[in-house]
Each structure stands twice: as C-alpha cells, then as structure tokens.
mmCIF file with all atom_site columns, C-alpha atoms in Angstrom:
data_model
loop_
_atom_site.group_PDB
_atom_site.id
_atom_site.type_symbol
_atom_site.label_atom_id
_atom_site.label_alt_id
_atom_site.label_comp_id
_atom_site.label_asym_id
_atom_site.label_entity_id
_atom_site.label_seq_id
_atom_site.pdbx_PDB_ins_code
_atom_site.Cartn_x
_atom_site.Cartn_y
_atom_site.Cartn_z
_atom_site.occupancy
_atom_site.B_iso_or_equiv
_atom_site.pdbx_formal_charge
_atom_site.auth_seq_id
_atom_site.auth_comp_id
_atom_site.auth_asym_id
_atom_site.auth_atom_id
_atom_site.pdbx_PDB_model_num
ATOM 1  C CA . MET A 1 1  ? 0.083   -0.242 0.394   1.00 73.00 ? 88  MET A CA 1
ATOM 2  C CA . ALA A 1 2  ? 1.210   3.347  -1.105  1.00 77.00 ? 89  ALA A CA 1
ATOM 3  C CA . LYS A 1 3  ? 1.142   6.526  1.437   1.00 79.00 ? 90  LYS A CA 1
ATOM 4  C CA . VAL A 1 4  ? 0.401   9.665  0.059   1.00 80.00 ? 91  VAL A CA 1
ATOM 5  C CA . ASP A 1 5  ? -0.410  12.858 1.022   1.00 80.00 ? 92  ASP A CA 1
ATOM 6  C CA . ASN A 1 6  ? -3.995  13.990 1.762   1.00 85.00 ? 93  ASN A CA 1
ATOM 7  C CA . VAL A 1 7  ? -5.784  15.823 -1.526  1.00 87.00 ? 94  VAL A CA 1
ATOM 8  C CA . GLU A 1 8  ? -8.589  17.090 -0.764  1.00 90.00 ? 95  GLU A CA 1
ATOM 9  C CA . ILE A 1 9  ? -11.670 16.724 -3.567  1.00 90.00 ? 96  ILE A CA 1
ATOM 10 C CA . VAL A 1 10 ? -15.745 17.040 -3.407  1.00 92.00 ? 97  VAL A CA 1
ATOM 11 C CA . GLY A 1 11 ? -17.315 14.551 -5.181  1.00 91.00 ? 98  GLY A CA 1
ATOM 12 C CA . ARG A 1 12 ? -21.092 14.321 -6.281  1.00 92.00 ? 99  ARG A CA 1
ATOM 13 C CA . VAL A 1 13 ? -22.826 11.039 -5.558  1.00 94.00 ? 100 VAL A CA 1
ATOM 14 C CA . SER A 1 14 ? -24.414 9.518  -8.242  1.00 95.00 ? 101 SER A CA 1
ATOM 15 C CA . ALA A 1 15 ? -27.683 7.699  -8.053  1.00 95.00 ? 102 ALA A CA 1
ATOM 16 C CA . ASN A 1 16 ? -26.231 4.343  -7.785  1.00 97.00 ? 103 ASN A CA 1
ATOM 17 C CA . GLY A 1 17 ? -23.328 5.697  -4.477  1.00 96.00 ? 104 GLY A CA 1
ATOM 18 C CA . ARG A 1 18 ? -20.597 5.832  -7.069  1.00 96.00 ? 105 ARG A CA 1
ATOM 19 C CA . VAL A 1 19 ? -18.625 9.243  -6.503  1.00 95.00 ? 106 VAL A CA 1
ATOM 20 C CA . VAL A 1 20 ? -15.822 9.911  -9.220  1.00 95.00 ? 107 VAL A CA 1
ATOM 21 C CA . ILE A 1 21 ? -12.388 10.407 -8.664  1.00 95.00 ? 108 ILE A CA 1
ATOM 22 C CA . PRO A 1 22 ? -11.111 12.986 -11.189 1.00 95.00 ? 109 PRO A CA 1
ATOM 23 C CA . LYS A 1 23 ? -8.577  11.800 -13.810 1.00 96.00 ? 110 LYS A CA 1
ATOM 24 C CA . ASP A 1 24 ? -6.032  14.296 -13.345 1.00 95.00 ? 111 ASP A CA 1
ATOM 25 C CA . ILE A 1 25 ? -5.855  12.885 -9.831  1.00 94.00 ? 112 ILE A CA 1
ATOM 26 C CA . ARG A 1 26 ? -6.160  9.495  -10.473 1.00 95.00 ? 113 ARG A CA 1
ATOM 27 C CA . ASP A 1 27 ? -3.140  9.843  -13.036 1.00 95.00 ? 114 ASP A CA 1
ATOM 28 C CA . LEU A 1 28 ? -1.397  11.979 -9.874  1.00 92.00 ? 115 LEU A CA 1
ATOM 29 C CA . LEU A 1 29 ? -1.801  9.012  -7.375  1.00 94.00 ? 116 LEU A CA 1
ATOM 30 C CA . ASN A 1 30 ? -1.170  6.412  -10.072 1.00 95.00 ? 117 ASN A CA 1
ATOM 31 C CA . ILE A 1 31 ? -4.686  5.131  -9.357  1.00 96.00 ? 118 ILE A CA 1
ATOM 32 C CA . GLU A 1 32 ? -5.466  2.254  -11.584 1.00 97.00 ? 119 GLU A CA 1
ATOM 33 C CA . ASP A 1 33 ? -9.170  0.324  -12.637 1.00 96.00 ? 120 ASP A CA 1
ATOM 34 C CA . GLY A 1 34 ? -10.057 -2.273 -9.497  1.00 97.00 ? 121 GLY A CA 1
ATOM 35 C CA . ASP A 1 35 ? -7.232  -0.405 -7.163  1.00 97.00 ? 122 ASP A CA 1
ATOM 36 C CA . PHE A 1 36 ? -8.747  -0.276 -3.826  1.00 96.00 ? 123 PHE A CA 1
ATOM 37 C CA . VAL A 1 37 ? -8.730  3.426  -2.218  1.00 94.00 ? 124 VAL A CA 1
ATOM 38 C CA . ARG A 1 38 ? -9.536  4.527  1.483   1.00 93.00 ? 125 ARG A CA 1
ATOM 39 C CA . LEU A 1 39 ? -11.892 7.508  2.165   1.00 91.00 ? 126 LEU A CA 1
ATOM 40 C CA . VAL A 1 40 ? -12.602 9.192  4.819   1.00 92.00 ? 127 VAL A CA 1
ATOM 41 C CA . ILE A 1 41 ? -15.731 11.427 4.897   1.00 92.00 ? 128 ILE A CA 1
ATOM 42 C CA . THR A 1 42 ? -15.016 14.322 6.617   1.00 93.00 ? 129 THR A CA 1
ATOM 43 C CA . GLU A 1 43 ? -18.347 16.289 5.699   1.00 94.00 ? 130 GLU A CA 1
ATOM 44 C CA . VAL A 1 44 ? -21.285 15.686 4.033   1.00 95.00 ? 131 VAL A CA 1
ATOM 45 C CA . ILE A 1 45 ? -22.904 18.875 1.621   1.00 93.00 ? 132 ILE A CA 1
ATOM 46 C CA . LYS A 1 46 ? -26.369 18.957 0.866   1.00 94.00 ? 133 LYS A CA 1
ATOM 47 C CA . VAL A 1 47 ? -27.886 20.216 -2.473  1.00 90.00 ? 134 VAL A CA 1
ATOM 48 C CA . PRO A 1 48 ? -30.801 22.320 -1.324  1.00 90.00 ? 135 PRO A CA 1
ATOM 49 C CA . LYS A 1 49 ? -33.757 20.109 -3.608  1.00 85.00 ? 136 LYS A CA 1
ATOM 50 C CA . SER A 1 50 ? -34.176 23.259 -5.836  1.00 85.00 ? 137 SER A CA 1
ATOM 51 C CA . ALA A 1 51 ? -30.763 23.237 -6.879  1.00 76.00 ? 138 ALA A CA 1
ATOM 52 C CA . LYS A 1 52 ? -31.162 19.390 -7.276  1.00 70.00 ? 139 LYS A CA 1
ATOM 53 C CA . THR A 1 53 ? -33.798 20.257 -10.421 1.00 65.00 ? 140 THR A CA 1
ATOM 54 C CA . GLY A 1 54 ? -31.627 22.632 -12.684 1.00 57.00 ? 141 GLY A CA 1
ATOM 55 C CA . SER A 1 55 ? -30.232 21.806 -15.937 1.00 55.00 ? 142 SER A CA 1
ATOM 56 C CA . ASN A 1 56 ? -27.518 19.960 -14.635 1.00 57.00 ? 143 ASN A CA 1
ATOM 57 C CA . ASN A 1 57 ? -29.112 16.896 -13.762 1.00 55.00 ? 144 ASN A CA 1
ATOM 58 C CA . LYS A 1 58 ? -31.175 15.923 -16.140 1.00 55.00 ? 145 LYS A CA 1
ATOM 59 C CA . LYS A 1 59 ? -30.846 12.440 -17.460 1.00 57.00 ? 146 LYS A CA 1
ATOM 60 C CA . LYS A 1 60 ? -28.779 12.599 -21.308 1.00 56.00 ? 147 LYS A CA 1
ATOM 61 C CA . ARG A 1 61 ? -30.627 10.365 -23.546 1.00 52.00 ? 148 ARG A CA 1
#
C-alpha cells in the first residue's frame, strides 16, 4: 500500500452511490482500474432540492 499526502476533492454521489475521482487526480496518484482507495468522509454538503432539479442534473438520452 502506497502512502500519499492528503488530497482533497469534492465529489457528487450518483444515484447508484458512486463518486468519481477526477482523471488528473487518478493520474497524479497512479490509481488504476481495480485499485482500492481509502475514503475518509469529513463533511457532507447537502444540495438544496431546488438545485437538484436544475438543467445540469437531467439525464442524458
């Protein structure tokens, strides 16, 4: 297990519970498909329901 300095990102949780680690961060930390990462949740930022209905959150067809 490789230890790294703390890297902080804010990610959005998808409907199926996934959080994306941005590609530039994955590249920086050499995270590859199938690797395990340790997540430490320090804060949950709730999005107001009115913001969840915005155009950026519509499903693509």
